[in-house]
Coordinates of C-alpha atoms in Angstrom, one line a residue:
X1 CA 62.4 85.1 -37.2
X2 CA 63.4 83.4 -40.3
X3 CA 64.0 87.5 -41.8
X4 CA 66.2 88.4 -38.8
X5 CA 68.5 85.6 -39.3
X6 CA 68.7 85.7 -43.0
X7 CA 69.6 89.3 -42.9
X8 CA 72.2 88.7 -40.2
X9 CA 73.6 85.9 -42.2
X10 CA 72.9 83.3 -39.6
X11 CA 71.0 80.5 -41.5
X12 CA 71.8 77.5 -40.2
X13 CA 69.4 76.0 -37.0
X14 CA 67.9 73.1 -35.6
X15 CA 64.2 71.9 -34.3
X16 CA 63.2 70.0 -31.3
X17 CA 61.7 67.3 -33.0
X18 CA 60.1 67.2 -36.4
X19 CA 56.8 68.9 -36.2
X20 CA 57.5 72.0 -37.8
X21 CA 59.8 74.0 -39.6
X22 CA 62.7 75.7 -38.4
X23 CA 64.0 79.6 -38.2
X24 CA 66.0 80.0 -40.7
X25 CA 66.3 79.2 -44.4
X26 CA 69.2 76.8 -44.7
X27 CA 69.1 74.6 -47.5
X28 CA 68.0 71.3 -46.2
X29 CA 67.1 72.7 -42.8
X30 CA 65.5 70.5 -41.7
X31 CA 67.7 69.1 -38.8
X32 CA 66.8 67.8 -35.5
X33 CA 68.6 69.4 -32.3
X34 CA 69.6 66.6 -30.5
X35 CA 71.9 65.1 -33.9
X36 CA 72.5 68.8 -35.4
X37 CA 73.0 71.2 -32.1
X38 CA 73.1 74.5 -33.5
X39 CA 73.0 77.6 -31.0
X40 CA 70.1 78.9 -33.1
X41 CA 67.1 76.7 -31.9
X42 CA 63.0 76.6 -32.0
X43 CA 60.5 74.4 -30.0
X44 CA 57.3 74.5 -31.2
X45 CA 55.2 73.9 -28.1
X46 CA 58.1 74.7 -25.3
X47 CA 57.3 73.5 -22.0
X48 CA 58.5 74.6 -18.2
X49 CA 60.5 71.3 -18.4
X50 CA 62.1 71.8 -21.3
X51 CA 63.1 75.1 -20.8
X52 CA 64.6 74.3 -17.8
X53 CA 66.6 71.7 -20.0
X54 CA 67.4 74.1 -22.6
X55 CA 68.6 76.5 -19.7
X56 CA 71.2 74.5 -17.7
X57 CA 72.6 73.4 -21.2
X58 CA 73.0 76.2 -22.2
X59 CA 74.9 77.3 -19.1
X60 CA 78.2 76.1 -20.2
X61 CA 77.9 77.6 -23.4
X62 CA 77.3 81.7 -23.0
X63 CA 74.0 81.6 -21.0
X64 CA 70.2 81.5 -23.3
X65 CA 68.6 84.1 -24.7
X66 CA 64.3 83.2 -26.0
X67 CA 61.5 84.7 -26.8
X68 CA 58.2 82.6 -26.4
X69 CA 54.8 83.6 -27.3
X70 CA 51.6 82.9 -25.7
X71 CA 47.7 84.1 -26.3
X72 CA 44.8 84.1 -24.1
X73 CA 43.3 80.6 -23.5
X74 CA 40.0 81.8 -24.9
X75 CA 41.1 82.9 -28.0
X76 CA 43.5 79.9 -28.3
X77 CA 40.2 77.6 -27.8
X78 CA 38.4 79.9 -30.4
X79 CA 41.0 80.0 -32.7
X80 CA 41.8 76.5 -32.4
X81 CA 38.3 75.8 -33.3
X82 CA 37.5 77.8 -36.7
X83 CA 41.2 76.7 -38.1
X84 CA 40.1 73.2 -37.1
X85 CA 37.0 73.5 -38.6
X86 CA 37.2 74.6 -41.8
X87 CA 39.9 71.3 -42.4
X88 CA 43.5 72.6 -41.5
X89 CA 45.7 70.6 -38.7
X90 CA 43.7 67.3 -39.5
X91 CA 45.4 64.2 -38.1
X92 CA 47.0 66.4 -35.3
X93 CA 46.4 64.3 -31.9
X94 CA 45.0 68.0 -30.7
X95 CA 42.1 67.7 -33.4
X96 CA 39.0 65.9 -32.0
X97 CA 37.8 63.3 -34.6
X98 CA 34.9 65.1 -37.0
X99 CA 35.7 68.5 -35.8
X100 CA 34.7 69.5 -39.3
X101 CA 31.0 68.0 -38.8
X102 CA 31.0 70.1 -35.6
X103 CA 28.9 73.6 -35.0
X104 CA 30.6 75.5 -32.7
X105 CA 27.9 74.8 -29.7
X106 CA 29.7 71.1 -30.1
X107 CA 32.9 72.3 -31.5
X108 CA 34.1 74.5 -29.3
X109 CA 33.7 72.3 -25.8
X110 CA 35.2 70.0 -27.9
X111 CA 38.6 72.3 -28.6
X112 CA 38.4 73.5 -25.1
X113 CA 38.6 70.0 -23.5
X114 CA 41.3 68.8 -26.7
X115 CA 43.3 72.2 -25.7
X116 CA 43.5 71.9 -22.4
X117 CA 46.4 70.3 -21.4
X118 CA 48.0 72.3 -24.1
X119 CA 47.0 75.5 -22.1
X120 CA 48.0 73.8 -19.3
X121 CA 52.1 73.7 -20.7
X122 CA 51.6 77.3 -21.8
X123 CA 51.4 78.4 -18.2
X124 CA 54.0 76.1 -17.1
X125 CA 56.2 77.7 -19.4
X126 CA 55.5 80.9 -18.1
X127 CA 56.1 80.7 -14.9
X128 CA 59.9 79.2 -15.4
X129 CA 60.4 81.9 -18.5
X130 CA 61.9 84.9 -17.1
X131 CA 64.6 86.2 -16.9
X132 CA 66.1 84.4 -19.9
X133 CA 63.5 83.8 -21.9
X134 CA 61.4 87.1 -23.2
X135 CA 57.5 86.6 -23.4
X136 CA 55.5 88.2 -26.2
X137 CA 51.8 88.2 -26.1
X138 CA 50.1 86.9 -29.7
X139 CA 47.7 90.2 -29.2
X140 CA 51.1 92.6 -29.3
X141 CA 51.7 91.5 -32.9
X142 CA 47.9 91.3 -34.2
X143 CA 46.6 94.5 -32.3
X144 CA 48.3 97.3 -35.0
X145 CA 51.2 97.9 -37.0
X146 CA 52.6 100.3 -34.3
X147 CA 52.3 97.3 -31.9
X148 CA 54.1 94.5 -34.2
X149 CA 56.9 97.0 -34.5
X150 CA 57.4 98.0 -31.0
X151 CA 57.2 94.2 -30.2
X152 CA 59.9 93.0 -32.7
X153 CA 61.8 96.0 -31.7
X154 CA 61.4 94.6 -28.3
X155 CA 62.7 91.2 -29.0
X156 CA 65.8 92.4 -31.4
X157 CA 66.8 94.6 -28.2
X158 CA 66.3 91.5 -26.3
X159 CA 68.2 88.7 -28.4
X160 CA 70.9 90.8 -29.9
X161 CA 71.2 93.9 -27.7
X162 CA 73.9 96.1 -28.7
X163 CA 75.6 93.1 -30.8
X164 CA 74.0 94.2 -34.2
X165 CA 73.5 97.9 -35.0
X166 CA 70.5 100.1 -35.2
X167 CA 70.8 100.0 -38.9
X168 CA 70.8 96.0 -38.7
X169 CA 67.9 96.1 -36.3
X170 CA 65.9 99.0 -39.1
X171 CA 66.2 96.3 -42.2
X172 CA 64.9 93.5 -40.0
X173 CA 61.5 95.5 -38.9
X174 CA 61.3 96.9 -42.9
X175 CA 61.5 93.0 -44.0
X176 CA 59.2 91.3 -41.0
X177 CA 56.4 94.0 -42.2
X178 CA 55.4 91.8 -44.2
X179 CA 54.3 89.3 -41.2
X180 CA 52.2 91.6 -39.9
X181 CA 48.8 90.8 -40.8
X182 CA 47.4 94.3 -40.5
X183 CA 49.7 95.1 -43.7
X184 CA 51.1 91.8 -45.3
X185 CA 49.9 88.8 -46.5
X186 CA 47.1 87.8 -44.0
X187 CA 49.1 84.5 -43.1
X188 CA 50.7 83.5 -45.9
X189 CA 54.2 84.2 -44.2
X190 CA 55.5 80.8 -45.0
X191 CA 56.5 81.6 -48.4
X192 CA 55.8 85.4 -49.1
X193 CA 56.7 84.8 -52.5
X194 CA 54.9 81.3 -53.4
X195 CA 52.2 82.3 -51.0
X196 CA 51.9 78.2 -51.0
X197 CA 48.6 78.4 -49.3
X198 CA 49.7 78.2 -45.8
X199 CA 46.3 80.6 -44.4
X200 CA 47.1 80.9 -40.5
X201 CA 44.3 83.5 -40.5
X202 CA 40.8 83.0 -39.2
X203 CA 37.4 84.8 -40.6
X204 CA 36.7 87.0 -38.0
X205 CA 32.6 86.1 -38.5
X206 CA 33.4 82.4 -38.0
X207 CA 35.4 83.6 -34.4
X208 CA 32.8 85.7 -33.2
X209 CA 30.4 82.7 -33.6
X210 CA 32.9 80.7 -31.9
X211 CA 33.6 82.8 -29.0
X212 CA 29.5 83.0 -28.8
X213 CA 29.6 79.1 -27.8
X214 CA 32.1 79.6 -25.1
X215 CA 29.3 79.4 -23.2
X216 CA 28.6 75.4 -23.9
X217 CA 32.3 74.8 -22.4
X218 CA 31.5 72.5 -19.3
X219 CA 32.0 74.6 -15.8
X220 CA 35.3 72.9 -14.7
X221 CA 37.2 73.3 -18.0
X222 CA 36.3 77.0 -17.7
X223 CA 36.6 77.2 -14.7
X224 CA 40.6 76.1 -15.4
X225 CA 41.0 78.0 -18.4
X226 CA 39.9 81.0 -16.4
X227 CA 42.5 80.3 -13.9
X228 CA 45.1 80.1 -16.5
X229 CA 44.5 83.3 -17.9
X230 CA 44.6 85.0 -15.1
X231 CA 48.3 83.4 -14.4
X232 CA 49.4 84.7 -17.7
X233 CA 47.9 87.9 -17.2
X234 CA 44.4 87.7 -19.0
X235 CA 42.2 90.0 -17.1

């Protein structure tokens, strides 16, 4: 989102908490929401509770407009495990100790119990999310090009309506092409011109292996993340 606010000229934001980085590109942006309340905000891990929060704040101040992503569980599990794995998001409560020692017959139960309560906010979130907050599916944006546009199109009509023009809205999707993995820098959105090394991307031999060992997740945390899915609309 960091493109559509640059372009519009809307830099500054906040974070809730200090996990990750904010949405726009303000010099020394990193700023906390509760001390630097901008109307531009991003959670990263929102929760039914907090949206709830965020909502009835926002009330006195022109009503909330979101957009929130979520991904099937399975994948999230699989995912979770190969970026894991191979050594990123170590130290992260999430991470089971020696997930890099792990095969994926021991790794991926592993993920799947670590993940679960994580799951478990996603589908929180979702069920409190409309009508103010817009959901996007992770698979909208990875499936094709045709698919990542109509999805950002989808959340500029969303956020900003008839507020910015169709001209505005045409040099956002031309500048987030770049995020879209089937035709930009396979993760490396961070800094698109550093490309600092910040690989989001998994090999897709490592996932198949992973989603193989599904198999080896106990009965009752699949039988959960089953549940889940189905709730957000994983069939």
């Amino acid at each position: 989102m960091h493109w559509t606010f640059d372009l519009l000229g809307a830099t500054d934001s906040c974070q809730y908490g200090n996990s990750s980085r904010p949405v726009t590109s303000k010099p020394g942006y990193h700023e906390e929401c509760t001390t630097h309340p901008t109307p531009i905000r991003f959670h990263n891990g929102i929760s039914g509770r907090e949206i709830l929060k965020i909502r009835k704040e926002a009330a006195s101040k022109g009503g909330l407009r979101g957009v929130m992503m979520i991904r099937d569980p399975l994948e999230i599990v699989v995912s979770g495990y190969c970026y894991t794995h191979r050594g990123a998001a170590s130290g992260l409560p999430i991470t089971p100790a020696n997930i890099t020692q792990m095969g994926p017959e021991e790794g991926v139960p592993a993920m799947a119990s670590s993940l679960l309560n994580e799951v478990r906010t996603i589908a929180l979130a979702y069920t409190v999310a409309k009508p103010d907050v817009l959901v996007v599916r992770f698979e909208k944006f990875t499936n094709s090009s045709r698919d990542f546009d109509n999805t950002m199109r989808e959340i500029l009509d969303f956020l900003f309506g008839n507020e910015i023009t169709e001209k505005q809205k045409q040099e956002i999707l031309n500048a987030v092409a770049v995020e879209d993995e089937n035709r930009g820098l396979k993760g490396f959105s961070e800094d698109p011109k550093l490309n600092q090394g910040f690989n989001h991307t998994n090999d897709e031999a490592d996932m198949a292996a992973a989603r193989d060992a599904l198999r080896f997740v106990p009965d009752d945390i699949m039988a959960e993340l089953q549940l889940h899915r189905e709730a957000l609309g994983y069939t």
